Amino acid sequence: MITIFKEGQNVRQEFGGPIMKVVGFEPELIENVITQWEDDMGTIITGKFSESVLVSA
């Protein structure tokens, strides 16, 4: 699988949401891009997304 993003790159969901940083990949999974962002309370949140729903921020 060819990934279109790189670790450390800032991304966001195609239709809005927080700016997230790419922190890793799980190529064998559909939701393969691992991201982190900080919420309004200062909590670091980790999430997984499919490349197809993310765009460069």
JSON list of C-alpha atoms in Angstrom, two decimals:
[
{"chain": "A", "resi": 1, "resn": "MET", "atom": "CA", "xyz": [0.00, 0.00, 0.00]},
{"chain": "A", "resi": 2, "resn": "ILE", "atom": "CA", "xyz": [1.32, 3.44, -0.91]},
{"chain": "A", "resi": 3, "resn": "THR", "atom": "CA", "xyz": [0.66, 6.08, 1.69]},
{"chain": "A", "resi": 4, "resn": "ILE", "atom": "CA", "xyz": [0.05, 9.68, 0.69]},
{"chain": "A", "resi": 5, "resn": "PHE", "atom": "CA", "xyz": [0.92, 11.14, 4.08]},
{"chain": "A", "resi": 6, "resn": "LYS", "atom": "CA", "xyz": [4.16, 11.24, 6.10]},
{"chain": "A", "resi": 7, "resn": "GLU", "atom": "CA", "xyz": [4.78, 11.03, 9.83]},
{"chain": "A", "resi": 8, "resn": "GLY", "atom": "CA", "xyz": [4.81, 14.52, 11.34]},
{"chain": "A", "resi": 9, "resn": "GLN", "atom": "CA", "xyz": [2.53, 15.94, 8.62]},
{"chain": "A", "resi": 10, "resn": "ASN", "atom": "CA", "xyz": [-0.50, 18.00, 9.69]},
{"chain": "A", "resi": 11, "resn": "VAL", "atom": "CA", "xyz": [-3.84, 16.73, 8.40]},
{"chain": "A", "resi": 12, "resn": "ARG", "atom": "CA", "xyz": [-7.53, 17.23, 9.03]},
{"chain": "A", "resi": 13, "resn": "GLN", "atom": "CA", "xyz": [-10.70, 15.41, 8.07]},
{"chain": "A", "resi": 14, "resn": "GLU", "atom": "CA", "xyz": [-11.98, 16.32, 4.63]},
{"chain": "A", "resi": 15, "resn": "PHE", "atom": "CA", "xyz": [-15.12, 17.99, 5.98]},
{"chain": "A", "resi": 16, "resn": "GLY", "atom": "CA", "xyz": [-13.62, 19.81, 8.98]},
{"chain": "A", "resi": 17, "resn": "GLY", "atom": "CA", "xyz": [-12.43, 19.03, 12.46]},
{"chain": "A", "resi": 18, "resn": "PRO", "atom": "CA", "xyz": [-9.22, 19.67, 14.37]},
{"chain": "A", "resi": 19, "resn": "ILE", "atom": "CA", "xyz": [-5.77, 19.87, 12.83]},
{"chain": "A", "resi": 20, "resn": "MET", "atom": "CA", "xyz": [-4.04, 16.58, 13.65]},
{"chain": "A", "resi": 21, "resn": "LYS", "atom": "CA", "xyz": [-0.46, 15.35, 13.35]},
{"chain": "A", "resi": 22, "resn": "VAL", "atom": "CA", "xyz": [0.27, 12.00, 11.67]},
{"chain": "A", "resi": 23, "resn": "VAL", "atom": "CA", "xyz": [2.15, 9.86, 14.21]},
{"chain": "A", "resi": 24, "resn": "GLY", "atom": "CA", "xyz": [2.16, 6.46, 12.51]},
{"chain": "A", "resi": 25, "resn": "PHE", "atom": "CA", "xyz": [0.58, 3.94, 10.16]},
{"chain": "A", "resi": 26, "resn": "GLU", "atom": "CA", "xyz": [-0.98, 0.48, 10.33]},
{"chain": "A", "resi": 27, "resn": "PRO", "atom": "CA", "xyz": [-0.88, -0.62, 6.66]},
{"chain": "A", "resi": 28, "resn": "GLU", "atom": "CA", "xyz": [-2.84, -3.83, 7.23]},
{"chain": "A", "resi": 29, "resn": "LEU", "atom": "CA", "xyz": [-5.94, -1.97, 8.47]},
{"chain": "A", "resi": 30, "resn": "ILE", "atom": "CA", "xyz": [-8.55, 0.11, 6.61]},
{"chain": "A", "resi": 31, "resn": "GLU", "atom": "CA", "xyz": [-8.27, 2.89, 9.20]},
{"chain": "A", "resi": 32, "resn": "ASN", "atom": "CA", "xyz": [-4.51, 2.96, 8.87]},
{"chain": "A", "resi": 33, "resn": "VAL", "atom": "CA", "xyz": [-3.42, 6.55, 9.61]},
{"chain": "A", "resi": 34, "resn": "ILE", "atom": "CA", "xyz": [-2.75, 7.15, 13.31]},
{"chain": "A", "resi": 35, "resn": "THR", "atom": "CA", "xyz": [-3.11, 10.79, 14.35]},
{"chain": "A", "resi": 36, "resn": "GLN", "atom": "CA", "xyz": [-2.88, 12.88, 17.52]},
{"chain": "A", "resi": 37, "resn": "TRP", "atom": "CA", "xyz": [-4.29, 16.27, 18.44]},
{"chain": "A", "resi": 38, "resn": "GLU", "atom": "CA", "xyz": [-4.90, 18.34, 21.54]},
{"chain": "A", "resi": 39, "resn": "ASP", "atom": "CA", "xyz": [-8.44, 19.21, 22.63]},
{"chain": "A", "resi": 40, "resn": "ASP", "atom": "CA", "xyz": [-9.59, 22.43, 24.32]},
{"chain": "A", "resi": 41, "resn": "MET", "atom": "CA", "xyz": [-8.75, 20.99, 27.75]},
{"chain": "A", "resi": 42, "resn": "GLY", "atom": "CA", "xyz": [-5.16, 20.17, 26.75]},
{"chain": "A", "resi": 43, "resn": "THR", "atom": "CA", "xyz": [-5.77, 16.42, 26.49]},
{"chain": "A", "resi": 44, "resn": "ILE", "atom": "CA", "xyz": [-3.81, 14.60, 23.78]},
{"chain": "A", "resi": 45, "resn": "ILE", "atom": "CA", "xyz": [-6.18, 12.42, 21.75]},
{"chain": "A", "resi": 46, "resn": "THR", "atom": "CA", "xyz": [-5.07, 9.61, 19.44]},
{"chain": "A", "resi": 47, "resn": "GLY", "atom": "CA", "xyz": [-7.28, 8.50, 16.56]},
{"chain": "A", "resi": 48, "resn": "LYS", "atom": "CA", "xyz": [-7.20, 6.30, 13.48]},
{"chain": "A", "resi": 49, "resn": "PHE", "atom": "CA", "xyz": [-8.52, 7.34, 10.10]},
{"chain": "A", "resi": 50, "resn": "SER", "atom": "CA", "xyz": [-8.66, 6.01, 6.56]},
{"chain": "A", "resi": 51, "resn": "GLU", "atom": "CA", "xyz": [-6.41, 8.00, 4.20]},
{"chain": "A", "resi": 52, "resn": "SER", "atom": "CA", "xyz": [-9.45, 8.67, 2.02]},
{"chain": "A", "resi": 53, "resn": "VAL", "atom": "CA", "xyz": [-11.09, 10.94, 4.65]},
{"chain": "A", "resi": 54, "resn": "LEU", "atom": "CA", "xyz": [-7.98, 13.03, 5.38]},
{"chain": "A", "resi": 55, "resn": "VAL", "atom": "CA", "xyz": [-6.50, 16.03, 3.59]},
{"chain": "A", "resi": 56, "resn": "SER", "atom": "CA", "xyz": [-3.28, 17.95, 4.16]},
{"chain": "A", "resi": 57, "resn": "ALA", "atom": "CA", "xyz": [-3.74, 20.88, 6.54]}
]
